Amino acid sequence: MSNEKDEVVKSAPPKSRWTDLYLKEDWWAIWLGLFIVLAAYFAFASGSSFVKAISINPGGLKWDNVGQVFAHLGANAPQYIMQYVFWLVFFTVSTAIMGVKPSKFIPSFTLLYIFSIIIFAIGGWKYAQYFNLEPPLVALVLGLILANVFPIPRWLDEGFRVEYYIKTGIVLLGATFPIILIVSAGPVAITQATIISVITCLTIFFVGTRYFKLDKRFASILGMGGAICGVSAAMAGASAVGAKKEHLYSTVTLVVIAALIMIIVLPFASKALGLPAGVAGAWIGTSEFADAAGFAAAVSYGHMVGNENAALHAFTLMKVIGRDIWIGIWSFIFALIACLKWEKEECGVAPSPMEIWWRFPKFVIGFFVASIIMTIITSGYSAAEFSKNVQPNLIVPISSLRTWTFIFCFASIGLTTRFKELKSVGWAATAAFTIGVIVNVFLGWLMSTQVFYGFWSVLQ
Amino acid sequence: MKVSNNCAGCAFFMNDPAKFERTFPGFTVLSSAYGSTRADAGLCTKKDRIFLPSRKACKEFVPK
């Protein structure tokens, strides 16, 4: 091969993107989510109670004696077994196709399922809300204790697939998200998210390079990780600019630590400030880096104030619709800068605008499709029919299955976090990233509680 | 127009999602190598840098 500067280079064509339809978890999240939505609808339309039966969970028991939990589990054992088998088959087959060994996934997922039942049960305790035992926080804390105190073998991580579970949950969330709400609220969410993402990313980049003398590639992935979508955005940015392995590893550590802290801090800070659920959801949506961590914080606050829907809706609008779409765009921008300015000779071919699409978080498409499907289905019912029949027999089962995927995700966050495995990070990167986080959280608070308060406070 | 080798065909280029996740402990806490946002990005085990497979090969290129 030759590396002459004047050589005209034509990049080899990438492998077919059609394989993404079965090799990427975003698409599997869509397939599973839409399968559940359609199965729930056909069961509802035909009068079958099968989907309703397997959507059972012990989260609403309000028990004050552990015996009640065991009695509930015993009386409904067939339903729980069917549900477990359903999740197990779908997740095992799909992950096996993607390349995960079933011999590792099956025992891991089985443990996760049992752990999730325990979390649901704790959340269903009569005094859980009084003691702030919100399921996401319980899942996180218990998971962290298990992963860091007991020697959980690392191969078990094969079943603790945080991202796959949250993506599936987001697609299911679309089914309970009126499309009209997305259309009406989307512009505000995108405006707020765009302003904050741009300012935060540029803050980290310029502070990092100018004052802390960080490598520009490192600063760019720190900026993307802190402004857009945590580790996923950092990963996308890293390959766009050709970042060093140690830089991505450091960014992973900073994002994980900061995100875990904010899962705990943001709900309690929102409560101390007395924020309406929608306002807190928007603030969390602009402050948390990763979807999984943000949903944990938003669901926790929703439970605390008894308005989970408003917190979830605001968070989703802000994070999923407002911020996640930036991943591909920022990657493309940084790839262009890296190629045309930082390393002209190594680059070879200019980045393709198609990168924006390749890196687009495809599960968002499933979210929109689920929302459109369910909006069309439910539009034919009167308000009275909806409350009496559609809500309990169609919407509630889908919401319950969505809650399961969320709990799988929250539990997995704790179970995969081993502090001793995280990299020690230098003070300069930590300082640049921390400044960015402070700017991000402050701007999120300012825009959610001052600029757009009237909008977010009435969101349901 | 000459077609050059690129990272995709290099023995040092590793973009298997399972191996990629193992390379970065903590990566799966809030992300996944099986997601769309990674595209086909991988690690150059020679240079310890992260690239897209379409990147023009360097002088260290070794065919797979």
mmCIF file of C-alpha atoms in Angstrom, chain A residues 187-381:
data_model
loop_
_atom_site.group_PDB
_atom_site.id
_atom_site.type_symbol
_atom_site.label_atom_id
_atom_site.label_comp_id
_atom_site.label_asym_id
_atom_site.label_seq_id
_atom_site.Cartn_x
_atom_site.Cartn_y
_atom_site.Cartn_z
ATOM 1 C CA PRO A 187 -39.775 22.665 19.580
ATOM 2 C CA VAL A 188 -39.400 23.946 23.155
ATOM 3 C CA ALA A 189 -37.464 20.841 24.178
ATOM 4 C CA ILE A 190 -35.183 21.020 21.146
ATOM 5 C CA THR A 191 -34.579 24.751 21.660
ATOM 6 C CA GLN A 192 -33.689 24.359 25.338
ATOM 7 C CA ALA A 193 -31.585 21.240 24.747
ATOM 8 C CA THR A 194 -29.752 22.767 21.790
ATOM 9 C CA ILE A 195 -28.773 25.947 23.638
ATOM 10 C CA ILE A 196 -27.513 24.010 26.639
ATOM 11 C CA SER A 197 -25.741 21.284 24.629
ATOM 12 C CA VAL A 198 -23.848 23.773 22.495
ATOM 13 C CA ILE A 199 -22.800 25.957 25.447
ATOM 14 C CA THR A 200 -21.770 22.988 27.615
ATOM 15 C CA CYS A 201 -19.818 21.201 24.884
ATOM 16 C CA LEU A 202 -17.948 24.355 23.868
ATOM 17 C CA THR A 203 -17.308 25.265 27.510
ATOM 18 C CA ILE A 204 -15.633 21.926 28.219
ATOM 19 C CA PHE A 205 -13.681 22.046 24.966
ATOM 20 C CA PHE A 206 -12.352 25.591 25.358
ATOM 21 C CA VAL A 207 -11.719 25.397 29.107
ATOM 22 C CA GLY A 208 -10.041 22.021 28.621
ATOM 23 C CA THR A 209 -7.767 23.063 25.765
ATOM 24 C CA ARG A 210 -7.100 26.686 26.693
ATOM 25 C CA TYR A 211 -6.747 26.621 30.483
ATOM 26 C CA PHE A 212 -5.980 22.979 31.290
ATOM 27 C CA LYS A 213 -3.938 22.240 28.164
ATOM 28 C CA LEU A 214 -5.773 19.022 27.393
ATOM 29 C CA ASP A 215 -5.285 17.266 24.075
ATOM 30 C CA LYS A 216 -7.955 18.653 21.724
ATOM 31 C CA ARG A 217 -9.275 15.181 20.927
ATOM 32 C CA PHE A 218 -9.624 14.435 24.612
ATOM 33 C CA ALA A 219 -11.363 17.763 25.212
ATOM 34 C CA SER A 220 -13.773 17.130 22.341
ATOM 35 C CA ILE A 221 -14.937 13.748 23.673
ATOM 36 C CA LEU A 222 -15.178 15.154 27.213
ATOM 37 C CA GLY A 223 -17.371 17.897 25.745
ATOM 38 C CA MET A 224 -19.606 15.473 23.882
ATOM 39 C CA GLY A 225 -19.861 13.165 26.887
ATOM 40 C CA GLY A 226 -20.778 16.016 29.220
ATOM 41 C CA ALA A 227 -23.152 17.820 26.882
ATOM 42 C CA ILE A 228 -25.045 15.238 24.897
ATOM 43 C CA CYS A 229 -25.293 11.615 25.854
ATOM 44 C CA GLY A 230 -22.553 10.495 28.202
ATOM 45 C CA VAL A 231 -20.493 7.454 27.291
ATOM 46 C CA SER A 232 -22.312 6.823 23.994
ATOM 47 C CA ALA A 233 -21.609 10.336 22.748
ATOM 48 C CA ALA A 234 -18.011 10.115 23.965
ATOM 49 C CA MET A 235 -17.615 6.844 22.062
ATOM 50 C CA ALA A 236 -19.054 8.373 18.899
ATOM 51 C CA GLY A 237 -16.821 11.395 19.296
ATOM 52 C CA ALA A 238 -13.749 9.282 20.010
ATOM 53 C CA SER A 239 -13.972 7.473 16.682
ATOM 54 C CA ALA A 240 -14.800 10.705 14.873
ATOM 55 C CA VAL A 241 -11.581 12.387 16.008
ATOM 56 C CA GLY A 242 -9.355 9.326 16.492
ATOM 57 C CA ALA A 243 -9.046 9.757 20.254
ATOM 58 C CA LYS A 244 -6.692 7.692 22.362
ATOM 59 C CA LYS A 245 -7.945 4.660 24.242
ATOM 60 C CA GLU A 246 -6.952 6.161 27.613
ATOM 61 C CA HIS A 247 -8.944 9.312 26.834
ATOM 62 C CA LEU A 248 -12.138 7.376 26.237
ATOM 63 C CA TYR A 249 -11.489 5.312 29.360
ATOM 64 C CA SER A 250 -11.039 8.504 31.419
ATOM 65 C CA THR A 251 -14.224 9.994 29.966
ATOM 66 C CA VAL A 252 -16.152 6.811 30.787
ATOM 67 C CA THR A 253 -15.002 7.115 34.398
ATOM 68 C CA LEU A 254 -15.904 10.802 34.726
ATOM 69 C CA VAL A 255 -19.310 10.321 33.116
ATOM 70 C CA VAL A 256 -20.200 7.273 35.221
ATOM 71 C CA ILE A 257 -19.189 8.895 38.537
ATOM 72 C CA ALA A 258 -20.963 12.186 37.782
ATOM 73 C CA ALA A 259 -24.076 10.430 36.448
ATOM 74 C CA LEU A 260 -24.374 8.200 39.530
ATOM 75 C CA ILE A 261 -24.028 11.202 41.835
ATOM 76 C CA MET A 262 -26.740 13.062 39.920
ATOM 77 C CA ILE A 263 -29.138 10.097 40.040
ATOM 78 C CA ILE A 264 -29.180 10.614 43.806
ATOM 79 C CA VAL A 265 -28.740 14.401 44.034
ATOM 80 C CA LEU A 266 -31.108 15.738 41.358
ATOM 81 C CA PRO A 267 -34.358 14.183 42.679
ATOM 82 C CA PHE A 268 -33.645 15.348 46.238
ATOM 83 C CA ALA A 269 -32.544 18.801 45.059
ATOM 84 C CA SER A 270 -35.743 19.076 43.020
ATOM 85 C CA LYS A 271 -37.748 18.076 46.063
ATOM 86 C CA ALA A 272 -35.953 20.596 48.278
ATOM 87 C CA LEU A 273 -36.741 23.305 45.710
ATOM 88 C CA GLY A 274 -40.361 22.170 45.523
ATOM 89 C CA LEU A 275 -40.285 21.832 41.742
ATOM 90 C CA PRO A 276 -43.336 20.591 39.847
ATOM 91 C CA ALA A 277 -42.753 17.157 38.300
ATOM 92 C CA GLY A 278 -42.584 18.503 34.732
ATOM 93 C CA VAL A 279 -40.045 21.175 35.648
ATOM 94 C CA ALA A 280 -37.855 18.680 37.503
ATOM 95 C CA GLY A 281 -38.110 16.259 34.568
ATOM 96 C CA ALA A 282 -36.909 18.957 32.183
ATOM 97 C CA TRP A 283 -34.067 19.921 34.518
ATOM 98 C CA ILE A 284 -32.977 16.302 34.871
ATOM 99 C CA GLY A 285 -33.278 15.920 31.096
ATOM 100 C CA THR A 286 -30.808 18.732 30.489
ATOM 101 C CA SER A 287 -28.438 17.755 33.329
ATOM 102 C CA GLU A 288 -28.064 13.975 33.248
ATOM 103 C CA PHE A 289 -25.741 12.570 30.576
ATOM 104 C CA ALA A 290 -27.132 9.144 29.872
ATOM 105 C CA ASP A 291 -30.696 8.042 29.174
ATOM 106 C CA ALA A 292 -30.517 5.236 31.734
ATOM 107 C CA ALA A 293 -29.241 7.457 34.556
ATOM 108 C CA GLY A 294 -31.682 10.220 33.681
ATOM 109 C CA PHE A 295 -34.679 7.921 33.642
ATOM 110 C CA ALA A 296 -33.628 6.619 37.065
ATOM 111 C CA ALA A 297 -33.591 10.162 38.445
ATOM 112 C CA ALA A 298 -36.803 11.226 36.693
ATOM 113 C CA VAL A 299 -38.755 8.125 37.755
ATOM 114 C CA SER A 300 -37.501 8.567 41.331
ATOM 115 C CA TYR A 301 -38.730 12.152 41.460
ATOM 116 C CA GLY A 302 -42.011 11.195 39.828
ATOM 117 C CA HIS A 303 -42.530 8.632 42.616
ATOM 118 C CA MET A 304 -41.556 11.148 45.294
ATOM 119 C CA VAL A 305 -44.185 13.688 44.232
ATOM 120 C CA GLY A 306 -46.765 11.190 42.991
ATOM 121 C CA ASN A 307 -46.659 12.347 39.373
ATOM 122 C CA GLU A 308 -44.469 9.966 37.424
ATOM 123 C CA ASN A 309 -46.024 10.738 34.042
ATOM 124 C CA ALA A 310 -45.201 14.452 34.043
ATOM 125 C CA ALA A 311 -41.602 13.845 35.141
ATOM 126 C CA LEU A 312 -41.159 11.084 32.544
ATOM 127 C CA HIS A 313 -42.753 13.077 29.735
ATOM 128 C CA ALA A 314 -40.673 16.194 30.379
ATOM 129 C CA PHE A 315 -37.475 14.185 30.755
ATOM 130 C CA THR A 316 -38.114 12.224 27.563
ATOM 131 C CA LEU A 317 -38.870 15.319 25.535
ATOM 132 C CA MET A 318 -35.725 17.008 26.765
ATOM 133 C CA LYS A 319 -33.276 14.110 26.699
ATOM 134 C CA VAL A 320 -34.416 11.675 24.034
ATOM 135 C CA ILE A 321 -35.924 14.132 21.567
ATOM 136 C CA GLY A 322 -33.935 17.246 22.448
ATOM 137 C CA ARG A 323 -30.418 15.951 23.131
ATOM 138 C CA ASP A 324 -29.868 12.451 21.777
ATOM 139 C CA ILE A 325 -30.347 13.620 18.191
ATOM 140 C CA TRP A 326 -27.170 15.677 18.551
ATOM 141 C CA ILE A 327 -24.857 12.662 18.727
ATOM 142 C CA GLY A 328 -24.441 12.189 15.006
ATOM 143 C CA ILE A 329 -24.343 15.902 14.262
ATOM 144 C CA TRP A 330 -21.587 16.656 16.794
ATOM 145 C CA SER A 331 -19.645 13.573 15.692
ATOM 146 C CA PHE A 332 -19.790 14.741 12.109
ATOM 147 C CA ILE A 333 -18.714 18.283 13.034
ATOM 148 C CA PHE A 334 -15.750 17.036 15.094
ATOM 149 C CA ALA A 335 -14.863 14.496 12.404
ATOM 150 C CA LEU A 336 -14.745 17.308 9.848
ATOM 151 C CA ILE A 337 -12.568 19.451 12.130
ATOM 152 C CA ALA A 338 -10.247 16.516 12.844
ATOM 153 C CA CYS A 339 -9.996 15.584 9.188
ATOM 154 C CA LEU A 340 -9.613 19.030 7.667
ATOM 155 C CA LYS A 341 -7.623 20.743 10.404
ATOM 156 C CA TRP A 342 -5.993 18.408 12.908
ATOM 157 C CA GLU A 343 -4.659 15.641 10.700
ATOM 158 C CA LYS A 344 -5.077 16.390 7.028
ATOM 159 C CA GLU A 345 -2.510 13.833 5.926
ATOM 160 C CA GLU A 346 -3.806 10.892 7.937
ATOM 161 C CA CYS A 347 -7.441 11.403 7.207
ATOM 162 C CA GLY A 348 -7.553 10.267 3.604
ATOM 163 C CA VAL A 349 -11.257 10.726 2.998
ATOM 164 C CA ALA A 350 -13.536 13.445 4.249
ATOM 165 C CA PRO A 351 -16.218 12.234 6.651
ATOM 166 C CA SER A 352 -19.548 11.440 5.062
ATOM 167 C CA PRO A 353 -22.665 13.322 6.166
ATOM 168 C CA MET A 354 -24.208 9.847 6.308
ATOM 169 C CA GLU A 355 -22.382 9.480 9.641
ATOM 170 C CA ILE A 356 -25.186 11.546 11.153
ATOM 171 C CA TRP A 357 -27.608 8.815 10.164
ATOM 172 C CA TRP A 358 -25.306 5.882 10.977
ATOM 173 C CA ARG A 359 -24.843 7.172 14.509
ATOM 174 C CA PHE A 360 -28.447 8.233 14.988
ATOM 175 C CA PRO A 361 -29.884 6.406 18.017
ATOM 176 C CA LYS A 362 -32.378 4.344 16.030
ATOM 177 C CA PHE A 363 -34.496 3.331 19.021
ATOM 178 C CA VAL A 364 -35.907 6.874 18.884
ATOM 179 C CA ILE A 365 -37.632 5.825 15.643
ATOM 180 C CA GLY A 366 -39.386 3.040 17.572
ATOM 181 C CA PHE A 367 -40.477 5.584 20.176
ATOM 182 C CA PHE A 368 -42.138 7.704 17.469
ATOM 183 C CA VAL A 369 -43.710 4.716 15.703
ATOM 184 C CA ALA A 370 -45.154 3.357 18.972
ATOM 185 C CA SER A 371 -46.572 6.796 19.757
ATOM 186 C CA ILE A 372 -48.181 7.105 16.316
ATOM 187 C CA ILE A 373 -49.626 3.559 16.446
ATOM 188 C CA MET A 374 -51.183 4.047 19.864
ATOM 189 C CA THR A 375 -52.469 7.545 19.012
ATOM 190 C CA ILE A 376 -54.251 6.114 15.961
ATOM 191 C CA ILE A 377 -55.637 3.145 17.944
ATOM 192 C CA THR A 378 -56.984 5.213 20.827
ATOM 193 C CA SER A 379 -58.342 8.086 18.726
ATOM 194 C CA GLY A 380 -61.518 6.121 18.024
ATOM 195 C CA TYR A 381 -62.576 5.965 21.677
#
